Short mmCIF file of C-alpha atoms in Angstrom, two decimals:
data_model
loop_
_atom_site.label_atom_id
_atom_site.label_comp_id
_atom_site.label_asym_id
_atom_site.label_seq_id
_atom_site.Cartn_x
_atom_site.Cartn_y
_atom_site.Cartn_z
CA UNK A 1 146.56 129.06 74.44
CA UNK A 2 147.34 127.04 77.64
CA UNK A 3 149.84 125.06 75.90
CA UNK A 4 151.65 128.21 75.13
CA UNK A 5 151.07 129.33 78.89
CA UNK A 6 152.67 126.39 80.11
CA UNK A 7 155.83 126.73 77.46
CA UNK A 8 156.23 130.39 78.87
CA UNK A 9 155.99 129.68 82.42
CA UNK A 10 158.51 126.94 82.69
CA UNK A 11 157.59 126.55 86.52
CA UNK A 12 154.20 125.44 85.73
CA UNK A 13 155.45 122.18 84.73
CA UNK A 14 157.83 121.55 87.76
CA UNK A 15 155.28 122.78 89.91
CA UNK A 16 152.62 120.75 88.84
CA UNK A 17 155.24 117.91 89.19
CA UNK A 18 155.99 118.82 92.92
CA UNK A 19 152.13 119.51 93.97
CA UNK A 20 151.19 116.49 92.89
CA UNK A 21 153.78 114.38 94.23
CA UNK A 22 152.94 115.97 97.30
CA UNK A 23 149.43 115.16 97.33
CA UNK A 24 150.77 111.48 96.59
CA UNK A 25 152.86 111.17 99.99
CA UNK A 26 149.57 112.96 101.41
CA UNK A 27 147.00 110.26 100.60
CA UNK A 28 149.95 107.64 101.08
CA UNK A 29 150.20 109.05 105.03
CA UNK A 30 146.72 108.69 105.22
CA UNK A 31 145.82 105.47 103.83
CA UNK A 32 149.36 103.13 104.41
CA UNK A 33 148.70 101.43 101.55
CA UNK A 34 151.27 100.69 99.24
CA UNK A 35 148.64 101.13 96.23
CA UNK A 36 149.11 104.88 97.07
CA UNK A 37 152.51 105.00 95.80
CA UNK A 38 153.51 108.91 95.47
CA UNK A 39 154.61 107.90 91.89
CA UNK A 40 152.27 106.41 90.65
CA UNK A 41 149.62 109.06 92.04
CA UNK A 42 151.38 112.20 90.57
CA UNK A 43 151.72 110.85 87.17
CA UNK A 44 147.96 109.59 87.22
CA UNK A 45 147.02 113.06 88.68
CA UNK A 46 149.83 114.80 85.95
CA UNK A 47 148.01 113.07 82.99
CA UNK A 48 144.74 113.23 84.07
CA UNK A 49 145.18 117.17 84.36
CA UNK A 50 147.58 117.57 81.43
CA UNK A 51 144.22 115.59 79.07
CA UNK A 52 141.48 117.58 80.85
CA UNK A 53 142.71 120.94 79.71
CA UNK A 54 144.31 119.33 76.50
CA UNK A 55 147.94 120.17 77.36
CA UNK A 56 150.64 119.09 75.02
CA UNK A 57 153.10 116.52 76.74
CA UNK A 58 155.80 118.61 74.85
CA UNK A 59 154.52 121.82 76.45
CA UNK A 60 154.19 119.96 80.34
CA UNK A 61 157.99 118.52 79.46
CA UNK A 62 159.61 121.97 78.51
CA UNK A 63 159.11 122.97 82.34
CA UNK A 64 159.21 119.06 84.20
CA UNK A 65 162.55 118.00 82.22
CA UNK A 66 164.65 120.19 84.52
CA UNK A 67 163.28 117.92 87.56
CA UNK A 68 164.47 114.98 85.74
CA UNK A 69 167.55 116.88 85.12
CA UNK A 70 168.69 116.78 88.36
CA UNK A 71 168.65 112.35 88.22
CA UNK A 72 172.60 112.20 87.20
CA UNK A 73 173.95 114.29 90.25
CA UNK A 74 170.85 112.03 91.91
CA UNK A 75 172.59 108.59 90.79
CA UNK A 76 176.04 109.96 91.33
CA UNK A 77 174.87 110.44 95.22
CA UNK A 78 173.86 106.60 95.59
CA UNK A 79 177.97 106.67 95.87
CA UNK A 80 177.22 107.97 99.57
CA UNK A 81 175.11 105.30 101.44
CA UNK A 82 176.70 102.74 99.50
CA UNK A 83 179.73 103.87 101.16
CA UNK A 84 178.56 103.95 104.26
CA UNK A 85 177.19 100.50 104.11
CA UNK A 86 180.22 99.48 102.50
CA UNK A 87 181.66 96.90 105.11
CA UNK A 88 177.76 95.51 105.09
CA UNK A 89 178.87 94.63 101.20
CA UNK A 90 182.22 93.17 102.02
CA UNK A 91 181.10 90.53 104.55
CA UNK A 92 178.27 89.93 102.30
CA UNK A 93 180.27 89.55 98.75
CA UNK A 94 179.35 86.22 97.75
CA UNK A 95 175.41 86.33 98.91
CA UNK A 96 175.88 89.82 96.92
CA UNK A 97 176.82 88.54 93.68
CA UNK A 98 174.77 85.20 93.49
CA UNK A 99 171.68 87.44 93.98
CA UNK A 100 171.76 89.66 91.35
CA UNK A 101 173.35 87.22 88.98
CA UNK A 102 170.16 84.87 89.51
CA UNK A 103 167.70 87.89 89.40
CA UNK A 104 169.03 89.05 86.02
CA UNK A 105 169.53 85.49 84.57
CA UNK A 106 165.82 84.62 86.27
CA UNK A 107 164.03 87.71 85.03
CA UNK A 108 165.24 87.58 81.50
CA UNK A 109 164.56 83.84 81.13
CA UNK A 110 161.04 84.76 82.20
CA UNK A 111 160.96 87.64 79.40
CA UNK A 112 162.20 84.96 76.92
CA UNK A 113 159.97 82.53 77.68
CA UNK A 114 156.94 84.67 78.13
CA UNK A 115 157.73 86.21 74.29
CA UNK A 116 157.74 82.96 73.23
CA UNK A 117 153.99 81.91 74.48
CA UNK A 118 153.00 85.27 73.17
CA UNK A 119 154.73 84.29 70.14
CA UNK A 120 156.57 88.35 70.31
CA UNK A 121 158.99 89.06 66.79
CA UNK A 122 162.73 89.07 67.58
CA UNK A 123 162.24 93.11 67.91
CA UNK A 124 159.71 92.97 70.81
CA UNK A 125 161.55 90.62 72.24
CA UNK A 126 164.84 92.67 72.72
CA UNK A 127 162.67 95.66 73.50
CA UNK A 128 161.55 94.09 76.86
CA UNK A 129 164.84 92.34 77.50
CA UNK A 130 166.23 95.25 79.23
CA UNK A 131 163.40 96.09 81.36
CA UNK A 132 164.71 95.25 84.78
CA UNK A 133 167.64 98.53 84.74
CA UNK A 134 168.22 101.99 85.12
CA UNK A 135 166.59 103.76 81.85
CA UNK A 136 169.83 105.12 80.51
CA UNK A 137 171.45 101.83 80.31
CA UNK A 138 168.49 100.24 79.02
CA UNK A 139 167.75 102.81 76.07
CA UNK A 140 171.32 101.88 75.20
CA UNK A 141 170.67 97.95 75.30
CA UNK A 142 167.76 98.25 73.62
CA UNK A 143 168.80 100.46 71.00
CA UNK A 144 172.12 97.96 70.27
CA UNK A 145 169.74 94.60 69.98
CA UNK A 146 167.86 97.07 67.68
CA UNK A 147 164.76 97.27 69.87
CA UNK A 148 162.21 100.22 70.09
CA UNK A 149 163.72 102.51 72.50
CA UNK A 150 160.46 104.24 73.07
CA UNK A 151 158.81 101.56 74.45
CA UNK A 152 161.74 100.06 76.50
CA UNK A 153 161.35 103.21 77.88
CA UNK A 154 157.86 102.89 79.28
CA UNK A 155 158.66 99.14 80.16
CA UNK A 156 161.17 100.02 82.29
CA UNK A 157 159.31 102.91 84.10
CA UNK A 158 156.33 100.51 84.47
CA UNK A 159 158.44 97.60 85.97
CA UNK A 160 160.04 100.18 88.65
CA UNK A 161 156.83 101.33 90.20
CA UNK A 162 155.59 97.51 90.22
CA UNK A 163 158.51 96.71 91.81
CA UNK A 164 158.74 99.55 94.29
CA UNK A 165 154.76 98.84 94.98
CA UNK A 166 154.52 95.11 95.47
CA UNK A 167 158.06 94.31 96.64
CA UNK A 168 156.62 94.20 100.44
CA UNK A 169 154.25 91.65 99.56
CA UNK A 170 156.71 89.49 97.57
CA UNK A 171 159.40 89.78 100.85
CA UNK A 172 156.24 88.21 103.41
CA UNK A 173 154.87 86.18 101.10
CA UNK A 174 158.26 84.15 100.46
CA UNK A 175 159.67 85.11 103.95
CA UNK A 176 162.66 87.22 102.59
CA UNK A 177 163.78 89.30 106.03
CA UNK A 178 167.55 89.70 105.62
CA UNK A 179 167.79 93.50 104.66
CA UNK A 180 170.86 93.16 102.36
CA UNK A 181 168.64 90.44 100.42
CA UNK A 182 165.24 93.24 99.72
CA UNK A 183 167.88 95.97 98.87
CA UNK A 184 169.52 93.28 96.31
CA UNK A 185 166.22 92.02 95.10
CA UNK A 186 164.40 95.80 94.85
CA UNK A 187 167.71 97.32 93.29
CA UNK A 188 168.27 94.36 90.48
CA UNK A 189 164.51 94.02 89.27
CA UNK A 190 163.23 97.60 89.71
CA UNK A 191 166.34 100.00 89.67
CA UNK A 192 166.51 103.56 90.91
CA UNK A 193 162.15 103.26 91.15
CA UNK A 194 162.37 100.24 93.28
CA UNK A 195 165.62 101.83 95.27
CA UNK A 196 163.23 104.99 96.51
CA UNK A 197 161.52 102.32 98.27
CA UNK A 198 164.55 100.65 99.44
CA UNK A 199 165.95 103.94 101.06
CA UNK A 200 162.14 104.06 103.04
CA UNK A 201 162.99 100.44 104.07
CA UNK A 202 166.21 101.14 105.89
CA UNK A 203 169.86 102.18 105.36
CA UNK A 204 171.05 98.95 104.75
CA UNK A 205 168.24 98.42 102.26
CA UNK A 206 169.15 101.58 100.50
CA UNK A 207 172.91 100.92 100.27
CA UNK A 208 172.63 97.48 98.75
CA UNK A 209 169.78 98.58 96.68
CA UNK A 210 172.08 101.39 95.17
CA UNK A 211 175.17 98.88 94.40
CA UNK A 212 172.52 96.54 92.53
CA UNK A 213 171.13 98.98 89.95
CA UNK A 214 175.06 99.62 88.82
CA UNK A 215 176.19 96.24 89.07
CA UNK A 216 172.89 94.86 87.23
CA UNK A 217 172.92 97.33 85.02
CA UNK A 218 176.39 96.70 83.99
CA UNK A 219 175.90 92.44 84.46
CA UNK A 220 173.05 93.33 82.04
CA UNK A 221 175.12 94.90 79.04
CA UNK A 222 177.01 91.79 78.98
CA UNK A 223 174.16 89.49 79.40
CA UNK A 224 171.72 90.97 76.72
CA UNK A 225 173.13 90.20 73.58
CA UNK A 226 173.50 86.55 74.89
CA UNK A 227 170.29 85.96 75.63
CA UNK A 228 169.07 88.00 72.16
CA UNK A 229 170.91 85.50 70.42
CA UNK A 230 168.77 82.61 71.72
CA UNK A 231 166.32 81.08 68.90
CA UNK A 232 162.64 82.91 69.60
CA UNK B 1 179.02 128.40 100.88
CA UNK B 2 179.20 124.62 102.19
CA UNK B 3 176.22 123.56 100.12
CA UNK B 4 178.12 125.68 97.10
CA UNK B 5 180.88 123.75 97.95
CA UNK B 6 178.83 120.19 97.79
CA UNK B 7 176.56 121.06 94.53
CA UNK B 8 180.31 121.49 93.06
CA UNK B 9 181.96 118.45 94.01
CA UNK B 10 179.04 116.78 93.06
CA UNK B 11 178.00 118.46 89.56
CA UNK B 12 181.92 118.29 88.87
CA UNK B 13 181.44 113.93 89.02
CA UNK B 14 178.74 114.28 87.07
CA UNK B 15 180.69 116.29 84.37
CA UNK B 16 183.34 114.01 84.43
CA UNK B 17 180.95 110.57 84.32
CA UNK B 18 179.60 112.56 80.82
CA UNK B 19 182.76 112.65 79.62
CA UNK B 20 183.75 109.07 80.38
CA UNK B 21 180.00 107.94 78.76
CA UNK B 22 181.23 110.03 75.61
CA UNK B 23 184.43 108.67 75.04
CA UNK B 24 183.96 104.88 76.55
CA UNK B 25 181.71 102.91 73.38
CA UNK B 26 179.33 101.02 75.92
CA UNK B 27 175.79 101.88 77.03
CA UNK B 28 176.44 102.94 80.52
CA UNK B 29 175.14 105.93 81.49
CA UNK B 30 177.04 109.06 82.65
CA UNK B 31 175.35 108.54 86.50
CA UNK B 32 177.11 105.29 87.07
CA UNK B 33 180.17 106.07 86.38
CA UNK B 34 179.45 109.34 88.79
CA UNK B 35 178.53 106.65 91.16
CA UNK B 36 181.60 104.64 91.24
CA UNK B 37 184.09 108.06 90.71
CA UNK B 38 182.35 109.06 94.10
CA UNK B 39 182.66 105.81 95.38
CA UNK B 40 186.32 105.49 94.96
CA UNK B 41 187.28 108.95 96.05
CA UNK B 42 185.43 108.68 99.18
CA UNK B 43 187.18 104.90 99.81
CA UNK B 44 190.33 106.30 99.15
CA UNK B 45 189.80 109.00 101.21
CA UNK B 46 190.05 111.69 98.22
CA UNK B 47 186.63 112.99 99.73
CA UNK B 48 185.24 112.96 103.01
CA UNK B 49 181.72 112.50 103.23
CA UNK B 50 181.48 115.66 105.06
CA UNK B 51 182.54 117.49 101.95
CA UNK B 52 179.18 116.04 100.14
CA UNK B 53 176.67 115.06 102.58
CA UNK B 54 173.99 117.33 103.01
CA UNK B 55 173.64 117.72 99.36
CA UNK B 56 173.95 114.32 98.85
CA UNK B 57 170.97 113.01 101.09
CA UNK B 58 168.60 115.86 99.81
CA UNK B 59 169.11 114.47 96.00
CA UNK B 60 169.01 111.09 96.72
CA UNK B 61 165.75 112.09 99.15
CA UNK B 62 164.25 113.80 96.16
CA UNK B 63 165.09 111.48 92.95
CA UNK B 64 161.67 109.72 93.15
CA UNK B 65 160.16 112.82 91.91
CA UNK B 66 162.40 113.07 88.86
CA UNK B 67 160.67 109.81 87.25
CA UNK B 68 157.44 111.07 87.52
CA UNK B 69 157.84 113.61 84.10
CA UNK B 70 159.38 110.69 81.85
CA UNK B 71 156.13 108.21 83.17
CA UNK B 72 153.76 110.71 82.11
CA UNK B 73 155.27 110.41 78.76
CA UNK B 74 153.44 107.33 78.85
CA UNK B 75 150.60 109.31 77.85
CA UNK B 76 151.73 109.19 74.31
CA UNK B 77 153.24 105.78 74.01
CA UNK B 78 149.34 104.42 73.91
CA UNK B 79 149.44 103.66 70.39
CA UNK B 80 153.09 102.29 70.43
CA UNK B 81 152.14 100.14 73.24
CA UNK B 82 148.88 99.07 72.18
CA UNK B 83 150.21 96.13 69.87
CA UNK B 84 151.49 94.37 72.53
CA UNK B 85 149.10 95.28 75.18
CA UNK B 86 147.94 92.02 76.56
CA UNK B 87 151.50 90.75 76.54
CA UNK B 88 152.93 93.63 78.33
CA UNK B 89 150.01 93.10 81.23
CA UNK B 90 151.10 89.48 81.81
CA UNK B 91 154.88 89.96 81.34
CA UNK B 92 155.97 92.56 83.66
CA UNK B 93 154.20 91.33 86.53
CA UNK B 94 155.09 87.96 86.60
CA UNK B 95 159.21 88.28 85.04
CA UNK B 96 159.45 91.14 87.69
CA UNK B 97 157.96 89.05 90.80
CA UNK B 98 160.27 85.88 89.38
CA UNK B 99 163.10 88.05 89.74
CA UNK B 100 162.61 89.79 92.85
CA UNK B 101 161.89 86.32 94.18
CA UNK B 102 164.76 84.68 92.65
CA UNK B 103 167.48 87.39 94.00
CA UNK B 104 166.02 87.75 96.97
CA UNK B 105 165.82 84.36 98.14
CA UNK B 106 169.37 83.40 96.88
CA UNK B 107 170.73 86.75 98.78
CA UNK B 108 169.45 85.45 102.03
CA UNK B 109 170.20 81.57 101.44
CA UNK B 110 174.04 82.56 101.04
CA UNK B 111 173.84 84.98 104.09
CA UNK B 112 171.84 82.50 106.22
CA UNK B 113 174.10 79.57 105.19
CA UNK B 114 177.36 81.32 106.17
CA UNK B 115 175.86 82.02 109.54
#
């Protein structure tokens, strides 16, 4: 019955969405931990509701998939503080384009390696290849290598709330303080997920964050089917 | 009508980066190519940001939000997931910090050395 309540009311979904994400940057404000990520804490709260009462995923997703509608106009936005930053970019060009070459190259020799020690089939492997870019690229990636899309999926989502969690502690730890370099880092390993947390950084941060997932993303298409070539 | 007028321009990109993802055979999503359409018609002045802004800034404010119903479909991706479990809890921790690291550090080297 309540899985046909929440098919019918197709705000119960959304709204669900929104309240929880709210309590999320609630607890966040009053905590300043980075653990409380507003993310992470809706979709724990989402699920934990959506089992409790036994709620379909297909009947919570008839309402919520018109918030996730809204993420190509989203992307399509990035355009704007990219712009804005763009003379940040064009003194910057070079330091640009050796970072995210070395985080794609870095990150998927790590995947590689890691399937290896695991000892992961050929199919895992190009499952988690992609799991450094924006979802829609990497369902594509993944589906061409002849990965599972599902999981890339997942993967992906996974890696951008790591990233956008535990990118502060990387930067201190290793002494990374130029803001073009945490908008590059956040924007190659952890997309549009780690970019939310670039925009909270700064402007700068945001902009360079922005260019990253498209040029990584793209850098990655051309990259993939190299490295899913390499003996496993 | 000025946010009209914005939701247009903008929903109009995003129209057009669908059609460019249908027609061009790689796997880039419709969004990117939105992304570097708006890009280019702002640099060449096509647009003015004016003509976007507000509208602009409130999406990009909100998009955090619009993960959150594709990560609870991780709620039924247990059993897909669970064969490679142990794996998965190593792997995306550690290639995601090497990365971060990696591009991070060699963004600010270059800056750092030019200066």
């Amino acid at each position: 019955m309540i899985n046909d309540f929440f098919e019918e009311a197709l705000f119960s979904g959304a709204a669900l969405t929104l309240l929880a994400y709210e309590l999320g940057l609630l607890l966040k404000r009053r905590f300043r931990s980075a653990i409380f990520n507003p993310i992470l804490i809706a979709v724990i709260c989402v699920i934990a509701l959506l089992k409790l009462l036994n709620i379909e995923y297909s009947s919570y997703e008839s309402g919520a998939k018109y918030i996730s509608y809204l993420l190509t106009p989203a992307t399509v936005c990035l355009a704007l503080p990219l712009y804005e930053e763009l003379k940040l970019l064009k003194d910057n060009l070079a330091a640009v384009a050796c970072g995210i070459l070395s985080g794609i190259l870095s990150g998927m020799a790590g995947v590689f390696l890691l399937c290896k020690i695991f000892r992961l089939s050929h199919t895992q492997y190009v499952t988690l290849l992609p799991k450094s870019v924006t979802t829609a690229i990497g369902m594509g990636i993944s589906e061409e290598l002849g990965g599972t899309v599902t999981i890339t999926v997942a993967v992906i989502i996974i890696t951008g709330i790591f990233g956008n969690i535990f990118a502060d502690f990387i930067f201190s730890a290793l002494k990374i303080k130029e803001p073009v370099a945490k908008g590059i880092a956040l924007g190659t390993c952890s997309h549009a997920i780690g970019t939310a947390r670039a925009m909270e950084l700064g402007e700068a941060e945001g902009a360079m964050s922005s260019l990253a997932i498209a040029v990584a993303g793209m850098l990655t298409v051309v990259l993939a089917p190299i490295f899913s070539g390499l003996p496993l | 009508m000025k946010y009209l007028r914005q939701l247009t321009i903008i929903l109009f990109i995003s129209f057009v980066g669908e059609i460019m993802n249908q027609l061009i055979p790689l796997p880039v999503p419709a969004g990117i190519y939105g992304l570097l359409i708006l890009l280019l018609s702002l640099s060449s002045g096509i647009l003015k940001t004016s003509q976007i802004r507000e509208t602009a800034l409130f999406l990009v404010e909100i998009m955090p939000v619009m993960f959150v119903p594709a990560a609870v479909g991780l709620m039924n991706a247990e059993n897909e997931l669970s064969g490679m479990l142990t794996a998965l809890i190593v792997m995306i921790p550690v290639t995601t910090t090497i990365g971060i690291a990696a591009a991070g550090l060699v963004t600010q080297f270059v800056i750092r050395r030019k200066k």
